[in-house]
XYZ file of C-alpha atoms in Angstrom:
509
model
C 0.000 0.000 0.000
C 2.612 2.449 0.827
C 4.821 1.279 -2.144
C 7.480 -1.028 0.187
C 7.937 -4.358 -1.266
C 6.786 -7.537 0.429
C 8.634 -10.402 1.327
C 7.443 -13.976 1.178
C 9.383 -15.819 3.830
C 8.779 -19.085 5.655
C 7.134 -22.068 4.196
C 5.078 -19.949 1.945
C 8.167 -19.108 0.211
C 9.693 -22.725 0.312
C 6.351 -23.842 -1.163
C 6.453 -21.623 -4.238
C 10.137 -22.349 -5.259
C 9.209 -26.101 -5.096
C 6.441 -25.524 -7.409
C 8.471 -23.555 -9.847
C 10.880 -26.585 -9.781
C 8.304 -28.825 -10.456
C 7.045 -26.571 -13.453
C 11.204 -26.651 -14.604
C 10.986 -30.804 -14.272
C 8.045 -30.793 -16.701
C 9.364 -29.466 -19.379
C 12.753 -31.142 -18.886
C 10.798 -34.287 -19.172
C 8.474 -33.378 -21.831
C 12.170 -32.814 -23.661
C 13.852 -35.787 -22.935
C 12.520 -37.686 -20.377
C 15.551 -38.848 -17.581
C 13.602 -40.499 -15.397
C 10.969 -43.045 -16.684
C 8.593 -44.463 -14.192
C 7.657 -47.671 -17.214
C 9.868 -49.376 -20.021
C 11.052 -47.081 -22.553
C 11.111 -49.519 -25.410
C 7.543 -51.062 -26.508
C 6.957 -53.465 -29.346
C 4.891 -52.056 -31.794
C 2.980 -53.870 -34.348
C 3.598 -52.124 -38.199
C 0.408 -50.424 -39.153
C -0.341 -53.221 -42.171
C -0.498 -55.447 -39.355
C -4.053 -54.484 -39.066
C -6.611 -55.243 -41.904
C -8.153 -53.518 -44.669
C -11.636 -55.010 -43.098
C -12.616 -56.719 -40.092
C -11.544 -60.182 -40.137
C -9.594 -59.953 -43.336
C -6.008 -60.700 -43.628
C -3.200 -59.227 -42.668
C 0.278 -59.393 -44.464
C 3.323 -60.914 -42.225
C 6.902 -60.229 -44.384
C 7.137 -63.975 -43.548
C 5.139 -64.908 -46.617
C 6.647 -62.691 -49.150
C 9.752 -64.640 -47.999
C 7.621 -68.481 -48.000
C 6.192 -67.794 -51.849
C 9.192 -67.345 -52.964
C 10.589 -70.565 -51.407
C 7.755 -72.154 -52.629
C 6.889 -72.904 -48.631
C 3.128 -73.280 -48.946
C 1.151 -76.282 -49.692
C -0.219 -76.851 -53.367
C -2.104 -79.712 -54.225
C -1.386 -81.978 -56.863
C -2.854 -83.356 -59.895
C -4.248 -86.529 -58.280
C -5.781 -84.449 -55.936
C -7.515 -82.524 -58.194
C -8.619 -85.233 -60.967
C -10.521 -87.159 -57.779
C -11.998 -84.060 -57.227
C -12.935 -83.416 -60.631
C -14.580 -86.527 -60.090
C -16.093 -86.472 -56.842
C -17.766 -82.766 -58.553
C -18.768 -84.880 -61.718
C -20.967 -87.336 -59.305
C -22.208 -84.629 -56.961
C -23.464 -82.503 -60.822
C -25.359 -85.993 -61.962
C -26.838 -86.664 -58.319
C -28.288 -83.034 -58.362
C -28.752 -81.918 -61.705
C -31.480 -79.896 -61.871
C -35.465 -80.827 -62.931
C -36.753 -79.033 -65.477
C -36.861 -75.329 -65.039
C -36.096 -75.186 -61.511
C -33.454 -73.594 -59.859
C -29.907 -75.672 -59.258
C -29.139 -76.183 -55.703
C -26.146 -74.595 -53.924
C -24.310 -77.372 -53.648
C -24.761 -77.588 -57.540
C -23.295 -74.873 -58.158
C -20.244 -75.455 -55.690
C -19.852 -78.450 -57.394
C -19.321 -76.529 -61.010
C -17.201 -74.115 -59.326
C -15.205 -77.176 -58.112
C -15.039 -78.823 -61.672
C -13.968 -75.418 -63.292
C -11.028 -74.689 -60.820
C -9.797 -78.542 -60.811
C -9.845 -78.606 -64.901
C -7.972 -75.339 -65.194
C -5.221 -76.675 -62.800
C -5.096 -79.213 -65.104
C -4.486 -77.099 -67.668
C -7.830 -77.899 -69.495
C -9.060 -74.554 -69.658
C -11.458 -74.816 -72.874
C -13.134 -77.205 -70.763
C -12.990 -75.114 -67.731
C -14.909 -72.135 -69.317
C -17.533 -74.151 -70.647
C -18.143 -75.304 -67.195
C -18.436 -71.391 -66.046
C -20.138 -70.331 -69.328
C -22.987 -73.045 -68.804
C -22.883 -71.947 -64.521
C -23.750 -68.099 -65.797
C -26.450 -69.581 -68.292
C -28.179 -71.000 -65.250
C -27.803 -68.135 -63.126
C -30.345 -64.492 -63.246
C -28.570 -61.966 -65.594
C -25.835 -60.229 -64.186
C -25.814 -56.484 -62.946
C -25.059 -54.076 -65.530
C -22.296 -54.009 -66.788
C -19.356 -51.319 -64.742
C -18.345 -48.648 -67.159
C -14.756 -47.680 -66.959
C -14.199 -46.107 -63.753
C -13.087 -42.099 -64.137
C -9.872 -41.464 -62.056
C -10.466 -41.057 -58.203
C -9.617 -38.164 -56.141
C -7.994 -38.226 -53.494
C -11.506 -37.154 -51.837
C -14.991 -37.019 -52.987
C -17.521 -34.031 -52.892
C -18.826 -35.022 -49.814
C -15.462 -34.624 -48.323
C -15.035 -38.608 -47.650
C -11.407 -40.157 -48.429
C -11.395 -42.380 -50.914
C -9.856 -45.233 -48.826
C -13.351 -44.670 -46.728
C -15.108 -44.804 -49.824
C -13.769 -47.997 -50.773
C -13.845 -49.199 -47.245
C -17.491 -48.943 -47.226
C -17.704 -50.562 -50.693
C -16.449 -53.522 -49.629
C -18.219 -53.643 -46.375
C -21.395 -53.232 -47.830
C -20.392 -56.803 -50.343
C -19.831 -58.270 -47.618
C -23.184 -60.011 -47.133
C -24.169 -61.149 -50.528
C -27.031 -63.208 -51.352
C -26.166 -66.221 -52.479
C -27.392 -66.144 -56.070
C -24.599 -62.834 -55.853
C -22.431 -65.268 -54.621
C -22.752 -67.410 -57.441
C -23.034 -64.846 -59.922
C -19.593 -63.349 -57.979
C -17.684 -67.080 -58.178
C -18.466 -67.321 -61.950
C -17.441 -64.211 -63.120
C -14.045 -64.574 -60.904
C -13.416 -67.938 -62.353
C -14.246 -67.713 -65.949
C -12.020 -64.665 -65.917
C -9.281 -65.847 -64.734
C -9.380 -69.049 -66.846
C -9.956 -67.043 -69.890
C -6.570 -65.326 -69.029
C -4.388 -68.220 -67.943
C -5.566 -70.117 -70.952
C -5.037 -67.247 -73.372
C -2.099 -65.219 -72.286
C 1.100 -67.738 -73.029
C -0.559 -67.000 -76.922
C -1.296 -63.485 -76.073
C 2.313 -62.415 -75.243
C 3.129 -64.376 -78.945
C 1.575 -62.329 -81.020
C -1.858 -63.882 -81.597
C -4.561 -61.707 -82.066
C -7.636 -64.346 -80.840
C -5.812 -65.307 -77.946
C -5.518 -61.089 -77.098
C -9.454 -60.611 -77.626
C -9.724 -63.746 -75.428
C -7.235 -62.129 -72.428
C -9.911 -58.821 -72.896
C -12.748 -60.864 -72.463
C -11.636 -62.705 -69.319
C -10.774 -58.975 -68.027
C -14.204 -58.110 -68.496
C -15.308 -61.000 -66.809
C -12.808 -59.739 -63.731
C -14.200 -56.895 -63.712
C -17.489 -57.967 -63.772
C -16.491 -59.915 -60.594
C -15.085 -57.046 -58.644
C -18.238 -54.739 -59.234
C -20.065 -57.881 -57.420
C -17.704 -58.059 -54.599
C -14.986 -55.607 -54.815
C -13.264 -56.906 -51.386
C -12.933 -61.011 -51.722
C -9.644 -62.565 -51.723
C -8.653 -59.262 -49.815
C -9.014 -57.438 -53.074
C -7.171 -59.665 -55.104
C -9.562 -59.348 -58.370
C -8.007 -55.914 -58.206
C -4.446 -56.381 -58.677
C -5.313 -59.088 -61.349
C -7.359 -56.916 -63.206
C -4.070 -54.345 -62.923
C -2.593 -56.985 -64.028
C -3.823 -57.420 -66.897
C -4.287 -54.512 -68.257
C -0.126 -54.076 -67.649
C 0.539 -56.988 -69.499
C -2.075 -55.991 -72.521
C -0.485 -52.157 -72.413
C 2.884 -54.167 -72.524
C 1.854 -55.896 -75.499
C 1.641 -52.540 -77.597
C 4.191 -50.879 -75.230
C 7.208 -53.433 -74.805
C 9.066 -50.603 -73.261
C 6.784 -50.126 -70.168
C 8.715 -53.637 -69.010
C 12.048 -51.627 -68.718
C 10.358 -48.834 -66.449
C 8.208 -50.178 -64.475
C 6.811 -53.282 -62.717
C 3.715 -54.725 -62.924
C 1.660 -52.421 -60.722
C 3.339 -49.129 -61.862
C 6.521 -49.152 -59.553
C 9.023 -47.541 -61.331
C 12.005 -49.671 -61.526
C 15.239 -47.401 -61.835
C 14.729 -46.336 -58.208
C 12.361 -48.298 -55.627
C 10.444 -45.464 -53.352
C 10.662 -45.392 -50.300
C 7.861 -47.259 -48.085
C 9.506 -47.408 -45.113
C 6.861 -46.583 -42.475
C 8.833 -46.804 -39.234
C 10.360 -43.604 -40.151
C 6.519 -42.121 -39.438
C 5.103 -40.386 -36.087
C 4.184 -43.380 -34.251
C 3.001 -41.457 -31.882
C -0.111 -40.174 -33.394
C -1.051 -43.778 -33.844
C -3.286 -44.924 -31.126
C -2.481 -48.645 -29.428
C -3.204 -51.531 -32.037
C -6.404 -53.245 -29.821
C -5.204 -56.865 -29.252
C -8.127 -58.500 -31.112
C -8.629 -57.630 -34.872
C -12.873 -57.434 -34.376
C -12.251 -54.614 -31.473
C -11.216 -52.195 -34.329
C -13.821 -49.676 -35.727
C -14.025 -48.805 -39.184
C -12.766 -45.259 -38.174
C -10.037 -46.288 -36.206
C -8.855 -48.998 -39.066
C -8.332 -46.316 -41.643
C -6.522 -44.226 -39.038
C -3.986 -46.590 -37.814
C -3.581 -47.917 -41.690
C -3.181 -44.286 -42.678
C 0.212 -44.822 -41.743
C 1.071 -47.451 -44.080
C 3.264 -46.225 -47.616
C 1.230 -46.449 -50.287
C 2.655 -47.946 -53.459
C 2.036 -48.476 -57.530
C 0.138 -46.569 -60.050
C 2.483 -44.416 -61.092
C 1.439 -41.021 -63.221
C 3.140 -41.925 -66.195
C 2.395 -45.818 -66.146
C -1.112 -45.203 -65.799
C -1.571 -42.528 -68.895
C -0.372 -45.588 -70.621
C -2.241 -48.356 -68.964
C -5.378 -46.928 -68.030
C -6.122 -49.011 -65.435
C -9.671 -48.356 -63.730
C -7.488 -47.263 -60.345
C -5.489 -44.553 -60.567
C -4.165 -43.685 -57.104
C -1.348 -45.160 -55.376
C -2.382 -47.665 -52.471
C -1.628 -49.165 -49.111
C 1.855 -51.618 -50.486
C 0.060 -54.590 -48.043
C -2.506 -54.770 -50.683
C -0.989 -55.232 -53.703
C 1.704 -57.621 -51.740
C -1.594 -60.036 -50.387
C -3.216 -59.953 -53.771
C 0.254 -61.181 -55.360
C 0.299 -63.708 -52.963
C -2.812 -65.147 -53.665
C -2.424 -65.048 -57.093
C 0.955 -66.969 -56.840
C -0.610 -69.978 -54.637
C -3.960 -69.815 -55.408
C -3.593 -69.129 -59.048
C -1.138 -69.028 -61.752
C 1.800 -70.028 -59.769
C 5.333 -68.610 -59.784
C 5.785 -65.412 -61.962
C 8.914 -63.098 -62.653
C 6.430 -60.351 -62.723
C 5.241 -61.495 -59.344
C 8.381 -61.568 -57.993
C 9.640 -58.457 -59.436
C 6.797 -56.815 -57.918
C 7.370 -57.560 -54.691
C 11.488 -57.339 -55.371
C 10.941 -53.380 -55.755
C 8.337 -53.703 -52.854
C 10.459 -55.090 -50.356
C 13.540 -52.953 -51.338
C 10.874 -50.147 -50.857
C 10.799 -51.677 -47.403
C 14.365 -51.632 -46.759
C 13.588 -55.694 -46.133
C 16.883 -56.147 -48.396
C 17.230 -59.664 -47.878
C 14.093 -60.173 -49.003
C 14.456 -57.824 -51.804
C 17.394 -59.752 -52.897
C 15.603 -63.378 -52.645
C 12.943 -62.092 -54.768
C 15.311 -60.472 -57.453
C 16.996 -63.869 -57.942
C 13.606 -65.656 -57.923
C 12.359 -63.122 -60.837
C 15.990 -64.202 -62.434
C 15.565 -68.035 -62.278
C 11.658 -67.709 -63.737
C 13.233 -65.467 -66.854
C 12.091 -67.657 -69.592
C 8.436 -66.509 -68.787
C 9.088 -63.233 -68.412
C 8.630 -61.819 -72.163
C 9.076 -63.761 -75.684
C 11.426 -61.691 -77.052
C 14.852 -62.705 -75.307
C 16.179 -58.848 -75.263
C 13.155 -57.310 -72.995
C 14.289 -60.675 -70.909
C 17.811 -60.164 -70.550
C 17.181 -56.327 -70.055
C 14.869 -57.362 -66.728
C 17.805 -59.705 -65.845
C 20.375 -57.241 -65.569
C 18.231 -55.032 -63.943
C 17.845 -57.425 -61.422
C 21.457 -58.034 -60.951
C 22.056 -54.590 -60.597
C 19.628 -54.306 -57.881
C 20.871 -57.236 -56.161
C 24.834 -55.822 -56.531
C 23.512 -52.784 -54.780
C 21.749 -54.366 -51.922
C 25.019 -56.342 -51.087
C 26.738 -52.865 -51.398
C 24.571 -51.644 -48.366
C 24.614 -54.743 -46.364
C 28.175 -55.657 -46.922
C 30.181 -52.510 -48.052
C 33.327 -54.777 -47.126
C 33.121 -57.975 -49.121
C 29.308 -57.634 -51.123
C 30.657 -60.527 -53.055
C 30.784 -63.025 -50.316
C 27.628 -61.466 -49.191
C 25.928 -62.401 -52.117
C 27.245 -66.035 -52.387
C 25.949 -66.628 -48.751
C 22.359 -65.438 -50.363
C 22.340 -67.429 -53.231
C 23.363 -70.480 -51.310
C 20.728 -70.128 -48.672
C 18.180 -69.038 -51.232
C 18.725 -72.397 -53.466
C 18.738 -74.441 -49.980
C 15.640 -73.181 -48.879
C 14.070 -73.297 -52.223
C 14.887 -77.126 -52.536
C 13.285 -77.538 -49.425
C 10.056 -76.281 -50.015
C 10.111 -77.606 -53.441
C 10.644 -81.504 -52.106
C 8.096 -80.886 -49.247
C 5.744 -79.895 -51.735
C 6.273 -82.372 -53.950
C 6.070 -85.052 -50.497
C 2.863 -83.344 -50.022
C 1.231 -84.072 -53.138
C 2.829 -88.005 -53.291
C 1.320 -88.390 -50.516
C -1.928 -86.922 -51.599
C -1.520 -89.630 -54.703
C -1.095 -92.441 -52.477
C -4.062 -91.526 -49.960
C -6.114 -91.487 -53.418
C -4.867 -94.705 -54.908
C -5.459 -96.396 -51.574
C -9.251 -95.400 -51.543
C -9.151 -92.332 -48.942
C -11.850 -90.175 -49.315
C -10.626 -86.361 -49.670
C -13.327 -85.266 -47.262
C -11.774 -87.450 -44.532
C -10.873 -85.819 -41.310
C -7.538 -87.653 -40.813
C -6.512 -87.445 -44.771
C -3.480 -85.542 -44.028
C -3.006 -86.577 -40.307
C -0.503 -89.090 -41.245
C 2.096 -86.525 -43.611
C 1.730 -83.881 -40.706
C 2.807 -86.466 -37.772
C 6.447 -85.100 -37.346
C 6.854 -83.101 -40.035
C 7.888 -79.306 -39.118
C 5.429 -76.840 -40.936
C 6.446 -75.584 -44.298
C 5.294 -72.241 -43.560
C 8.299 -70.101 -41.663
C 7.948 -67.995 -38.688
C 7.173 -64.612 -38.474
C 9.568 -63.757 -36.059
C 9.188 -60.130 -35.207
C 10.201 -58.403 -39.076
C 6.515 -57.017 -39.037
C 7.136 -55.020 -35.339
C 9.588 -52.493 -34.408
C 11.109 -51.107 -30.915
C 9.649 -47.807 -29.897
C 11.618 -45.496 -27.661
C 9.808 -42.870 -26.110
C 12.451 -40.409 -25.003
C 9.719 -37.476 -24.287
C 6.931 -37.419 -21.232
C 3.536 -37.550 -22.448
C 1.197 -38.160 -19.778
C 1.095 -36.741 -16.416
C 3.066 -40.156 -14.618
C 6.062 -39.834 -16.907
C 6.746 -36.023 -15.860
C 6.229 -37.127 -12.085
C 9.673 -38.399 -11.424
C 11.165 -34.859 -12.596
C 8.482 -32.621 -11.286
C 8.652 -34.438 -7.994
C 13.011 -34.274 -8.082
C 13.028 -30.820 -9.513
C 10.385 -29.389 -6.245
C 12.538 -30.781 -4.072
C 15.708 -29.613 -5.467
C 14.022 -25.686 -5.621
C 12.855 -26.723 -2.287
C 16.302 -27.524 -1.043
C 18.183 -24.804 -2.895
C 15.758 -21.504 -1.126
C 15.995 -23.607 2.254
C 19.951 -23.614 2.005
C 20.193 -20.426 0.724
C 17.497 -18.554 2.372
C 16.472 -16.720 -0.704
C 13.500 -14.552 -0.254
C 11.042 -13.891 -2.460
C 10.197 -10.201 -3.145
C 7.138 -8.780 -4.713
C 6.101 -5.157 -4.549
């Protein structure tokens, strides 16, 4: 009042330097945390751990690496000539009366028929299977017009990852004539193509109009059900139409791969290098996850393919780059579920996982691509031209992994990589002799047990995970309230202790 300044002795005084001390060991900790009251390091699952859409599935690096290998079961052609049988007695025990409708299991059975005579390699046979399936079935939906390209959002203001989120949600409960008419499309296309192509890439016009028509047929499928197979019709469809723009275009081999990577110079997908913490914690179980947070947490993944250039030549029906886990599950299902081993395939996923920084597999799937050169391209220069590009890739990964001997580096890869190759290759081929021998000995295929017998003792031909598809988080800064407590609690006492030794006073006026 009379101007004189006021001291603040006493506890009062105490109490206010401890609180500034405390306010100095927040932001110390909100720096750089010293004193952590919980683990610094967490395991963290990578974002394309978690699904496109609930219950879907979710890509482990482990099976880039198995394909490859050929580590995954494949049944053989005894196998699927008793089945073509078994589906030839089930289509004479319910073929249907008159004008009625087949039954389910009729049509499962043609499904059946057309997918075991393809793997035979009987595909004229196959289609007419399919063709007569779609004769049976209502008429199809209209048919999809060429999609224009997509925008990164819509007029309503929705992403286009929601929008095709919901697409595929919404397919998720067809009826089952849909399901039918979905199975037929999928199949006849993809017969049409594998029967036509090898002529295709010769030269022959027919067999080209027949590759476009079994495209249309794909397409037709994915309008059905654009998420089954986690969106593998997709990624054949893009495919495709690579392969077709390749066949007026033999240059697009040299530039880019077969979803529009470009090849000179792999981009980088490495999403570890993102902030994690903006991510909220992966919930444990995969049905926990909302929509909402799905796209969130997956927002983090590097999207891949389609690029600018490739697609003013290709003109596929998707024109933005996507999520890499997508196109990497829809190659694998195409390579065991499908056509089998590709060098486009494995060239695909070569620029992929170098994208990744997963150089070893990069390198495995560079010298897989190498070894399946012959059916690659007809014309032996676009071959040897996507050979050396490989070897140049793969001298450059052994650059980075072993600057001082990349030569010795490499040797140890191509030894371990025709090791593990042979092994998957001879337990396959165990697999499907045993598979003959079950069959020759009467064994139904339906028969619980059929395979109990081969798996007694045998390690599983799929490998490991391990923990390629987490990383170590360090959280160096505070974030909540509990990891600033250790150094708000340390730095009031120290304030506390440095006025009571000192006896500063405070002075305010």
């Amino acid at each position: 009042m009379n101007g004189k300044p006021i001291y603040i002795v006493g506890r009062p005084r105490l109490i206010i330097f401890g609180l500034l001390g405390a306010v100095a060991g927040a932001v110390v900790a909100i720096a750089s945390n010293p004193l952590p009251l919980t683990q610094r390091d967490r395991l963290i699952p990578a974002a394309y751990r978690v699904p496109k859409i609930p219950g879907g599935t979710a890509l482990r690096l482990a099976m880039v690496h198995d394909i490859l290998h050929e580590r995954y079961l494949c049944h053989g052609t005894a196998w699927y000539s008793q089945r073509n049988k078994n589906a030839r007695e089930i289509l004479a025990k319910n073929a249907p009366v008159a004008r009625a409708q087949p039954s389910g299991k009729y049509f499962g059975a043609m499904d059946d028929l057309a997918i075991g005579l393809q793997s035979l390699g009987k595909f004229d046979e196959a289609a007419a299977v399919m063709r007569k399936k779609l004769a049976l079935l209502p008429p199809l939906p209209a048919e999809p017009a060429t999609q224009p390209a997509e925008a990164d959002t819509d007029p309503s203001g929705q992403t286009a990852e929601f929008l095709d989120q919901q697409k595929i949600l919404a397919a998720q409960d067809l009826s089952p004539t849909e399901h039918h008419q979905y199975t037929a499309c999928a199949n006849l296309g993809t017969i049409l193509v594998h029967g036509a192509m090898p002529a295709a890439l010769g030269g022959n016009a027919a067999a080209r109009e027949k590759v476009r028509e079994g495209l249309t047929f794909i397409e037709r499928a994915i309008a059905i059900n654009p998420g089954a197979h986690f969106g593998r019709e997709r990624w054949q469809a893009i495919a495709i139409e690579d392969l077709l723009a390749a066949m007026e275009h033999p240059d697009l081999l040299e530039k880019y791969d077969l979803i529009g990577q470009p090849l000179d110079h792999p981009i980088s997908l490495n999403d570890r290098a993102r902030p994690w913490r903006r991510r909220p914690e992966i919930p444990l179980e995969d049905a926990d996850i909302s929509p909402g947070l799905r796209l969130l947490i997956r927002s983090d993944i590097g999207v891949t393919g389609i690029d600018p250039q490739w697609a003013k030549i290709v003109h596929c029906d998707y024109d933005q780059p996507m999520p890499f886990d997508e196109p990497t599950l829809a190659i694998i299902g195409m390579w065991t579920l499908g056509g089998g081993p590709s060098p486009h395939f494995a060239l695909t996923l070569a620029i992929t996982m170098e994208a990744l920084e997963q150089r070893a597999i990069a390198w495995n799937a560079y010298e897989r691509a190498v070894e399946l050169q012959d059916h690659f391209w007809p014309d032996p220069a676009v071959r040897q031209k996507m050979v050396d590009l490989c070897r140049a890739r793969q001298a450059t990964l052994a650059t980075t992994e072993a600057p001082g001997d990349p030569s010795a580096w490499q040797k140890t890869m191509r030894d371990r990589h025709r090791r593990e190759l042979a092994w998957g290759m001879a337990y396959q081929k165990a697999y499907q002799d045993y598979e003959a021998a079950q069959i020759a000995a009467g064994v139904p295929l339906d028969r619980a047990d059929f395979y109990a017998a081969f798996f007694k003792g045998r390690p599983p031909i799929a490998s490991p995970p391990g923990l390629a598809d987490d990383f170590v988080l360090t959280q160096h800064e505070a974030v909540t309230l509990a990891d600033m407590l250790p150094c708000m609690v340390l730095g009031f006492s120290l304030a506390m202790l440095a006025a009571f030794c000192t006896g500063t006073m405070l002075k305010l006026r």
